[in-house]
C-alpha cells in the first residue's frame, strides 16, 4: 500500500493506493481512499481500505498452470499455436483447479512440461519438468499431485498435502498352472514334519516297550508288533486284529487312529478346495524378490521425487535399486506412457512398474473395465 501526501498553500490531502496482485503488466496502482482535513477519510472505490486481496483476486488474472498426464489428470484435447499450449485436462485434480478458479476469481491456461516430468535437480544444478517451469517463472502454479521432499521444498512452496500414499510395484500375474507338488499344499510343512516324526517315533517306542514285556514275561509267547500298522492306519487301510497285541498297544493304535481321522479329513477337504481353484503364481511379494530376479527390469517415473531419492540415497535396498541402472535393469518412462507400458512391457512379464498405490489402483480398475478380467 502506498500513501501519497500532497501539501499546498491552501490545502492538504493524502491518496491511498494499492497494487493489486497479478495485475496486467504496466497497470496503474488502484486508488482506494483519499483524506483531507475537511472531509476526513473517504473511500474512492467499492473496496474497503484494507481489502483481503490474497483470498480473492480483485481483477480476474489469467494464470499459467503447469500440468502433466497422471491418474488424476486426463488430457482430452491439445490445441493452440504451440504443442504445449492450449491443453485441456479433466479429472479430480482438474476439478479442484476449476473450483479454486471460481472461488478465487481467476482464469487459467494449462502448459505441459517439454520433458513430461514432474521435475528433479540435474547434475548441473538446473531443474527439469514442472518444478523447473515454476523456478524459471514460466508458469505461476504447477498442478500435481507432487511428492514433497526436502530438496524440492528448498526451491518451491507446496500447498497443504491433499493425500498420503505409498509406492508399490506392479508386475504381471502368472498364468494358471498345475503344480506337481500341489498335493503337499493342504497341510503346512510343520504338520508334515510332525506326521513323519510320529511314524518314526511310535513304532520305535512300541518296539522298545514290546521287548521289555518279552523279557519280563515267562512262558508267554509274544511276537513283535507290526510297525507298519501306524502307516496302514494313516493310509486308511485295515489292521489285522492279532491276539498278540497287548491292551496298551491297542490303546496307542486307537489314539493314533483318531489323530489320523482328523488329519485325513482336513487333508481331503483342503485338497478339494485347492483343486477347485486355479493356482496362479505371484513370485514378487517384496522389493527384494524383484532385485533377486536377474531377468526383471524396473520401470520408474521419469523426473519424479522417487527417482531423485534413489539417485541420492547412499545405503540400503534403494542403493541397490540405483545400481540396476548400470546393469540395464532400470529404465525411466514419463507418466503419459504408463498405460502403454502396462499393456506391453509389464503384461509381458519381464518388467515391473514402480508407482504410488492410488495410481496403480486406477490403472488396474481401468484395465478391468476394458477387459473384464481381474
Short mmCIF file of C-alpha atoms in Angstrom, two decimals:
data_model
loop_
_atom_site.label_atom_id
_atom_site.label_comp_id
_atom_site.label_asym_id
_atom_site.label_seq_id
_atom_site.Cartn_x
_atom_site.Cartn_y
_atom_site.Cartn_z
CA UNK A 1 0.00 0.00 0.00
CA UNK A 2 1.26 3.48 -0.94
CA UNK A 3 0.22 6.77 0.70
CA UNK A 4 0.99 9.97 -1.24
CA UNK A 5 0.96 13.16 0.83
CA UNK A 6 0.29 16.42 -1.01
CA UNK A 7 0.52 19.81 0.62
CA UNK A 8 -0.12 23.21 -0.96
CA UNK A 9 -0.62 26.75 0.38
CA UNK A 10 -4.35 26.33 0.86
CA UNK A 11 -4.90 22.57 1.28
CA UNK A 12 -3.55 19.23 2.46
CA UNK A 13 -4.59 15.86 1.02
CA UNK A 14 -3.46 12.25 1.02
CA UNK A 15 -4.11 9.49 -1.53
CA UNK A 16 -4.09 5.78 -0.61
CA UNK A 17 -3.08 3.46 -3.45
CA UNK A 18 -2.98 -0.30 -3.67
CA UNK A 19 -1.08 -2.57 -6.05
CA UNK A 20 -3.39 -5.45 -6.92
CA UNK A 21 -1.59 -8.83 -7.23
CA UNK A 22 -1.40 -10.35 -10.71
CA UNK A 23 -2.32 -7.06 -12.38
CA UNK A 24 -1.52 -6.71 -16.09
CA UNK A 25 1.97 -5.53 -16.91
CA UNK A 26 2.18 -1.73 -16.61
CA UNK A 27 -1.17 -1.37 -14.81
CA UNK A 28 -1.67 1.66 -12.58
CA UNK A 29 -1.95 1.31 -8.83
CA UNK A 30 -5.58 1.35 -7.65
CA UNK A 31 -6.65 4.35 -5.54
CA UNK A 32 -8.82 3.04 -2.73
CA UNK A 33 -9.16 6.13 -0.46
CA UNK A 34 -8.35 9.82 0.00
CA UNK A 35 -8.03 12.08 3.03
CA UNK A 36 -8.46 15.81 3.57
CA UNK A 37 -8.80 17.82 6.79
CA UNK A 38 -12.27 18.93 5.81
CA UNK A 39 -13.78 15.59 4.70
CA UNK A 40 -11.57 13.15 6.53
CA UNK A 41 -11.01 9.65 5.10
CA UNK A 42 -13.23 8.78 2.15
CA UNK A 43 -13.23 5.61 0.10
CA UNK A 44 -12.89 6.18 -3.63
CA UNK A 45 -13.75 2.62 -4.79
CA UNK A 46 -16.02 -0.21 -3.87
CA UNK A 47 -13.17 -1.89 -1.97
CA UNK A 48 -12.50 -1.48 1.75
CA UNK A 49 -9.40 0.31 2.87
CA UNK A 50 -7.59 -2.97 3.55
CA UNK A 51 -9.11 -5.44 1.07
CA UNK A 52 -8.44 -9.13 1.57
CA UNK A 53 -6.71 -9.23 -1.79
CA UNK A 54 -4.99 -12.55 -1.21
CA UNK A 55 -8.21 -14.52 -0.58
CA UNK A 56 -9.91 -13.43 -3.78
CA UNK A 57 -8.37 -11.62 -6.73
CA UNK A 58 -9.84 -8.16 -7.29
CA UNK A 59 -9.25 -8.41 -11.00
CA UNK A 60 -9.54 -11.69 -12.81
CA UNK A 61 -5.99 -12.59 -13.84
CA UNK A 62 -5.10 -15.41 -16.22
CA UNK A 63 -2.69 -17.76 -14.51
CA UNK A 64 -0.41 -20.22 -16.25
CA UNK A 65 -0.61 -23.70 -14.76
CA UNK A 66 1.87 -26.50 -15.42
CA UNK A 67 0.25 -29.94 -15.59
CA UNK A 68 1.02 -33.38 -16.93
CA UNK A 69 -0.97 -36.54 -17.56
CA UNK A 70 -1.41 -38.66 -14.43
CA UNK A 71 -4.17 -40.76 -12.83
CA UNK A 72 -5.84 -37.58 -11.51
CA UNK A 73 -5.38 -35.56 -14.71
CA UNK A 74 -6.54 -36.84 -18.09
CA UNK A 75 -5.83 -34.80 -21.21
CA UNK A 76 -8.84 -34.57 -23.55
CA UNK A 77 -7.55 -32.10 -26.17
CA UNK A 78 -4.41 -30.26 -27.16
CA UNK A 79 -4.92 -27.18 -29.29
CA UNK A 80 -3.05 -23.95 -29.67
CA UNK A 81 -0.26 -22.23 -31.61
CA UNK A 82 2.40 -24.42 -29.95
CA UNK A 83 2.34 -28.12 -28.96
CA UNK A 84 2.48 -27.36 -25.23
CA UNK A 85 -0.23 -24.69 -25.09
CA UNK A 86 -3.99 -24.79 -25.09
CA UNK A 87 -4.21 -28.12 -23.26
CA UNK A 88 -7.48 -29.23 -21.68
CA UNK A 89 -7.46 -31.61 -18.74
CA UNK A 90 -10.25 -33.37 -16.85
CA UNK A 91 -10.22 -35.42 -13.68
CA UNK A 92 -10.19 -34.91 -9.89
CA UNK A 93 -7.17 -32.56 -9.91
CA UNK A 94 -8.62 -30.55 -12.81
CA UNK A 95 -11.93 -30.25 -10.94
CA UNK A 96 -10.06 -28.92 -7.90
CA UNK A 97 -8.39 -26.27 -10.06
CA UNK A 98 -11.78 -25.31 -11.51
CA UNK A 99 -13.29 -24.89 -8.01
CA UNK A 100 -10.34 -22.75 -6.88
CA UNK A 101 -10.55 -20.60 -10.02
CA UNK A 102 -14.21 -19.89 -9.33
CA UNK A 103 -13.64 -19.17 -5.64
CA UNK A 104 -10.52 -17.02 -6.10
CA UNK A 105 -11.68 -15.28 -9.31
CA UNK A 106 -9.01 -16.24 -11.82
CA UNK A 107 -8.88 -17.87 -15.22
CA UNK A 108 -6.12 -20.21 -16.30
CA UNK A 109 -4.38 -21.96 -19.15
CA UNK A 110 -2.54 -25.27 -18.91
CA UNK A 111 1.05 -25.75 -20.11
CA UNK A 112 2.71 -29.14 -20.32
CA UNK A 113 6.41 -29.56 -19.42
CA UNK A 114 8.53 -30.28 -22.50
CA UNK A 115 10.06 -33.42 -20.95
CA UNK A 116 6.76 -34.64 -19.48
CA UNK A 117 8.17 -34.94 -15.94
CA UNK A 118 7.40 -33.54 -12.50
CA UNK A 119 10.97 -32.34 -12.06
CA UNK A 120 14.27 -33.28 -10.44
CA UNK A 121 17.52 -31.44 -9.81
CA UNK A 122 20.01 -32.20 -12.57
CA UNK A 123 23.75 -32.62 -12.17
CA UNK A 124 24.41 -29.07 -13.37
CA UNK A 125 22.05 -27.58 -10.73
CA UNK A 126 19.17 -26.85 -13.07
CA UNK A 127 15.70 -28.27 -12.52
CA UNK A 128 13.67 -30.20 -15.07
CA UNK A 129 9.94 -30.69 -15.53
CA UNK A 130 7.18 -28.70 -13.89
CA UNK A 131 9.34 -27.75 -10.89
CA UNK A 132 11.80 -26.17 -13.31
CA UNK A 133 8.98 -24.25 -15.01
CA UNK A 134 7.92 -22.80 -11.64
CA UNK A 135 11.50 -21.86 -10.72
CA UNK A 136 12.07 -20.14 -14.07
CA UNK A 137 8.67 -18.38 -13.67
CA UNK A 138 7.40 -19.83 -16.91
CA UNK A 139 4.22 -20.72 -15.01
CA UNK A 140 2.55 -19.42 -11.85
CA UNK A 141 1.48 -22.75 -10.37
CA UNK A 142 2.18 -26.43 -11.04
CA UNK A 143 -0.71 -28.86 -10.57
CA UNK A 144 0.26 -32.20 -9.05
CA UNK A 145 -0.06 -34.22 -7.02
CA UNK A 146 3.62 -33.71 -6.21
CA UNK A 147 5.81 -35.75 -3.92
CA UNK A 148 7.03 -33.47 -1.13
CA UNK A 149 10.77 -33.69 -0.50
CA UNK A 150 13.37 -31.58 1.26
CA UNK A 151 15.26 -30.77 -1.92
CA UNK A 152 12.08 -29.57 -3.65
CA UNK A 153 10.89 -27.60 -0.63
CA UNK A 154 14.14 -25.59 -0.81
CA UNK A 155 13.18 -24.08 -4.19
CA UNK A 156 9.35 -24.10 -4.35
CA UNK A 157 6.39 -23.76 -1.96
CA UNK A 158 3.87 -26.56 -1.52
CA UNK A 159 0.23 -26.37 -0.56
CA UNK A 160 -1.23 -28.42 2.26
CA UNK A 161 -0.92 -32.14 1.29
CA UNK A 162 -4.07 -33.49 -0.35
CA UNK A 163 -3.22 -37.18 0.15
CA UNK A 164 -0.69 -39.54 1.72
CA UNK A 165 0.29 -42.59 -0.29
CA UNK A 166 2.88 -45.36 -0.62
CA UNK A 167 4.96 -46.52 -3.53
CA UNK A 168 4.34 -50.05 -4.77
CA UNK A 169 5.28 -52.10 -7.81
CA UNK A 170 3.06 -53.68 -10.43
CA UNK A 171 4.03 -56.92 -12.14
CA UNK A 172 2.35 -59.39 -14.42
CA UNK A 173 0.27 -62.08 -12.79
CA UNK A 174 1.38 -65.63 -13.51
CA UNK A 175 -0.62 -67.94 -15.76
CA UNK A 176 -2.84 -70.64 -14.20
CA UNK A 177 -0.79 -73.80 -13.88
CA UNK A 178 -0.77 -77.21 -12.23
CA UNK A 179 1.88 -77.56 -9.55
CA UNK A 180 3.30 -81.11 -9.40
CA UNK A 181 3.85 -80.59 -5.67
CA UNK A 182 0.28 -79.42 -5.14
CA UNK A 183 -0.59 -82.48 -3.06
CA UNK A 184 1.63 -81.07 -0.30
CA UNK A 185 -0.17 -77.72 -0.07
CA UNK A 186 -3.24 -78.79 2.01
CA UNK A 187 -1.07 -79.18 5.12
CA UNK A 188 1.62 -76.89 6.46
CA UNK A 189 5.28 -78.09 6.38
CA UNK A 190 5.28 -78.30 10.18
CA UNK A 191 2.30 -80.69 10.08
CA UNK A 192 4.02 -82.91 7.51
CA UNK A 193 7.15 -82.97 9.66
CA UNK A 194 5.09 -83.92 12.73
CA UNK A 195 3.43 -86.79 10.83
CA UNK A 196 6.77 -88.16 9.64
CA UNK A 197 8.18 -87.82 13.14
CA UNK A 198 5.23 -89.72 14.61
CA UNK A 199 5.62 -92.53 12.04
CA UNK A 200 9.21 -92.93 13.22
CA UNK A 201 8.79 -92.43 16.97
CA UNK A 202 5.67 -94.55 17.56
CA UNK A 203 7.00 -97.82 16.05
CA UNK A 204 10.35 -97.40 17.82
CA UNK A 205 8.64 -96.73 21.15
CA UNK A 206 6.33 -99.71 20.68
CA UNK A 207 9.28 -101.91 19.73
CA UNK A 208 11.23 -100.95 22.86
CA UNK A 209 8.26 -101.48 25.15
CA UNK A 210 7.44 -104.80 23.49
CA UNK A 211 11.00 -106.04 24.04
CA UNK A 212 10.72 -105.12 27.72
CA UNK A 213 7.46 -107.04 28.04
CA UNK A 214 9.07 -110.04 26.31
CA UNK A 215 11.93 -110.15 28.81
CA UNK A 216 9.60 -109.87 31.79
CA UNK A 217 7.04 -112.44 30.58
CA UNK A 218 7.81 -116.09 31.25
CA UNK A 219 6.06 -118.85 29.46
CA UNK A 220 4.15 -116.46 27.26
CA UNK A 221 4.78 -116.48 23.55
CA UNK A 222 4.96 -112.90 22.30
CA UNK A 223 5.57 -111.68 18.75
CA UNK A 224 6.86 -108.18 17.93
CA UNK A 225 4.19 -105.76 16.78
CA UNK A 226 3.95 -104.85 13.11
CA UNK A 227 5.50 -101.38 12.83
CA UNK A 228 3.68 -100.81 9.53
CA UNK A 229 0.35 -100.71 11.41
CA UNK A 230 0.67 -96.96 12.02
CA UNK A 231 1.32 -96.29 8.35
CA UNK A 232 -1.58 -98.53 7.34
CA UNK A 233 -3.92 -96.60 9.63
CA UNK A 234 -2.70 -93.29 8.15
CA UNK A 235 -3.43 -94.63 4.65
CA UNK A 236 -6.91 -95.79 5.72
CA UNK A 237 -6.03 -99.47 5.39
CA UNK A 238 -7.14 -102.24 7.72
CA UNK A 239 -5.00 -103.57 10.57
CA UNK A 240 -5.17 -107.26 11.44
CA UNK A 241 -6.74 -107.96 14.83
CA UNK A 242 -3.84 -110.01 16.17
CA UNK A 243 -4.39 -111.62 19.57
CA UNK A 244 -0.72 -110.92 20.31
CA UNK A 245 -1.43 -107.19 20.73
CA UNK A 246 -1.34 -106.10 24.32
CA UNK A 247 -4.03 -103.84 25.69
CA UNK A 248 -1.75 -100.81 25.88
CA UNK A 249 -0.82 -101.38 22.21
CA UNK A 250 -4.48 -101.35 21.26
CA UNK A 251 -4.92 -98.05 23.13
CA UNK A 252 -1.99 -96.49 21.23
CA UNK A 253 -3.37 -97.72 17.91
CA UNK A 254 -6.82 -96.36 18.77
CA UNK A 255 -5.45 -92.90 19.68
CA UNK A 256 -3.35 -92.85 16.51
CA UNK A 257 -6.45 -93.80 14.56
CA UNK A 258 -8.36 -90.80 15.93
CA UNK A 259 -5.46 -88.47 15.06
CA UNK A 260 -5.25 -89.81 11.51
CA UNK A 261 -9.02 -89.37 11.02
CA UNK A 262 -8.68 -85.66 11.80
CA UNK A 263 -5.60 -85.33 9.58
CA UNK A 264 -7.01 -87.21 6.60
CA UNK A 265 -10.34 -85.37 6.71
CA UNK A 266 -8.57 -81.99 6.88
CA UNK A 267 -6.24 -83.00 4.06
CA UNK A 268 -9.10 -84.19 1.85
CA UNK A 269 -11.14 -81.02 2.40
CA UNK A 270 -8.22 -78.68 1.76
CA UNK A 271 -7.12 -80.64 -1.29
CA UNK A 272 -10.60 -80.45 -2.79
CA UNK A 273 -10.66 -76.68 -2.23
CA UNK A 274 -7.23 -76.27 -3.87
CA UNK A 275 -8.27 -78.35 -6.87
CA UNK A 276 -11.38 -76.20 -7.32
CA UNK A 277 -9.29 -73.00 -7.58
CA UNK A 278 -6.66 -72.50 -10.25
CA UNK A 279 -3.14 -71.91 -8.93
CA UNK A 280 -1.77 -68.57 -10.17
CA UNK A 281 1.83 -67.93 -9.07
CA UNK A 282 2.73 -64.46 -7.81
CA UNK A 283 6.53 -64.54 -7.48
CA UNK A 284 7.11 -60.90 -6.48
CA UNK A 285 5.93 -60.03 -2.99
CA UNK A 286 8.76 -57.75 -1.86
CA UNK A 287 11.29 -55.42 -3.41
CA UNK A 288 13.96 -57.98 -2.57
CA UNK A 289 12.20 -60.52 -4.81
CA UNK A 290 12.45 -58.07 -7.71
CA UNK A 291 16.13 -57.42 -7.06
CA UNK A 292 16.98 -61.12 -6.87
CA UNK A 293 15.32 -61.92 -10.21
CA UNK A 294 18.03 -61.10 -12.76
CA UNK A 295 15.55 -61.15 -15.66
CA UNK A 296 13.30 -58.37 -14.34
CA UNK A 297 13.62 -54.73 -15.46
CA UNK A 298 12.18 -52.00 -13.22
CA UNK A 299 10.33 -49.03 -14.72
CA UNK A 300 10.36 -45.75 -12.79
CA UNK A 301 8.57 -42.47 -13.43
CA UNK A 302 10.82 -40.03 -15.23
CA UNK A 303 11.72 -36.95 -13.20
CA UNK A 304 9.82 -37.94 -10.06
CA UNK A 305 10.75 -37.37 -6.42
CA UNK A 306 11.25 -41.11 -6.04
CA UNK A 307 13.88 -41.07 -8.78
CA UNK A 308 15.59 -38.15 -7.03
CA UNK A 309 15.63 -40.13 -3.78
CA UNK A 310 17.01 -43.29 -5.41
CA UNK A 311 19.76 -41.30 -7.11
CA UNK A 312 20.92 -39.68 -3.87
CA UNK A 313 20.48 -42.47 -1.32
CA UNK A 314 23.80 -43.85 -0.08
CA UNK A 315 22.89 -47.16 1.54
CA UNK A 316 20.17 -49.75 1.89
CA UNK A 317 18.00 -51.54 -0.61
CA UNK A 318 17.34 -48.38 -2.63
CA UNK A 319 21.08 -48.03 -3.18
CA UNK A 320 20.87 -51.48 -4.79
CA UNK A 321 17.96 -50.24 -6.90
CA UNK A 322 20.10 -47.35 -8.16
CA UNK A 323 22.78 -49.87 -9.12
CA UNK A 324 20.36 -51.59 -11.50
CA UNK A 325 20.86 -48.71 -13.95
CA UNK A 326 24.38 -49.89 -14.75
CA UNK A 327 23.08 -53.44 -15.29
CA UNK A 328 20.42 -52.32 -17.75
CA UNK A 329 17.61 -53.24 -15.35
CA UNK A 330 16.30 -49.74 -14.63
CA UNK A 331 14.56 -47.53 -17.18
CA UNK A 332 12.55 -44.30 -16.96
CA UNK A 333 9.20 -43.58 -18.59
CA UNK A 334 7.07 -40.38 -18.49
CA UNK A 335 3.75 -40.72 -16.72
CA UNK A 336 1.91 -40.25 -20.00
CA UNK A 337 3.43 -43.57 -21.20
CA UNK A 338 2.44 -45.61 -18.15
CA UNK A 339 -0.76 -47.04 -19.66
CA UNK A 340 1.14 -48.15 -22.75
CA UNK A 341 3.94 -49.55 -20.59
CA UNK A 342 1.48 -51.65 -18.57
CA UNK A 343 -0.17 -53.04 -21.71
CA UNK A 344 3.13 -54.00 -23.32
CA UNK A 345 6.20 -54.35 -21.08
CA UNK A 346 4.55 -55.16 -17.73
CA UNK A 347 1.95 -57.52 -19.17
CA UNK A 348 4.75 -59.37 -20.98
CA UNK A 349 6.15 -60.43 -17.61
CA UNK A 350 9.74 -59.17 -17.70
CA UNK A 351 9.11 -55.62 -16.37
CA UNK A 352 7.65 -54.23 -13.13
CA UNK A 353 6.30 -50.70 -12.78
CA UNK A 354 7.11 -48.63 -9.69
CA UNK A 355 4.25 -46.22 -8.89
CA UNK A 356 2.21 -44.83 -6.00
CA UNK A 357 -0.60 -47.04 -4.74
CA UNK A 358 -3.56 -44.88 -5.81
CA UNK A 359 -2.14 -44.66 -9.33
CA UNK A 360 -1.79 -48.41 -9.66
CA UNK A 361 -5.34 -48.94 -8.39
CA UNK A 362 -6.66 -46.55 -11.04
CA UNK A 363 -4.73 -48.31 -13.81
CA UNK A 364 -5.91 -51.73 -12.63
CA UNK A 365 -9.54 -50.56 -12.45
CA UNK A 366 -9.33 -49.16 -15.97
CA UNK A 367 -7.85 -52.43 -17.19
CA UNK A 368 -10.68 -54.37 -15.54
CA UNK A 369 -13.27 -52.01 -17.09
CA UNK A 370 -11.87 -52.62 -20.56
CA UNK A 371 -11.09 -56.35 -20.31
CA UNK A 372 -13.42 -57.60 -17.56
CA UNK A 373 -10.60 -59.80 -16.20
CA UNK A 374 -9.35 -59.43 -12.66
#
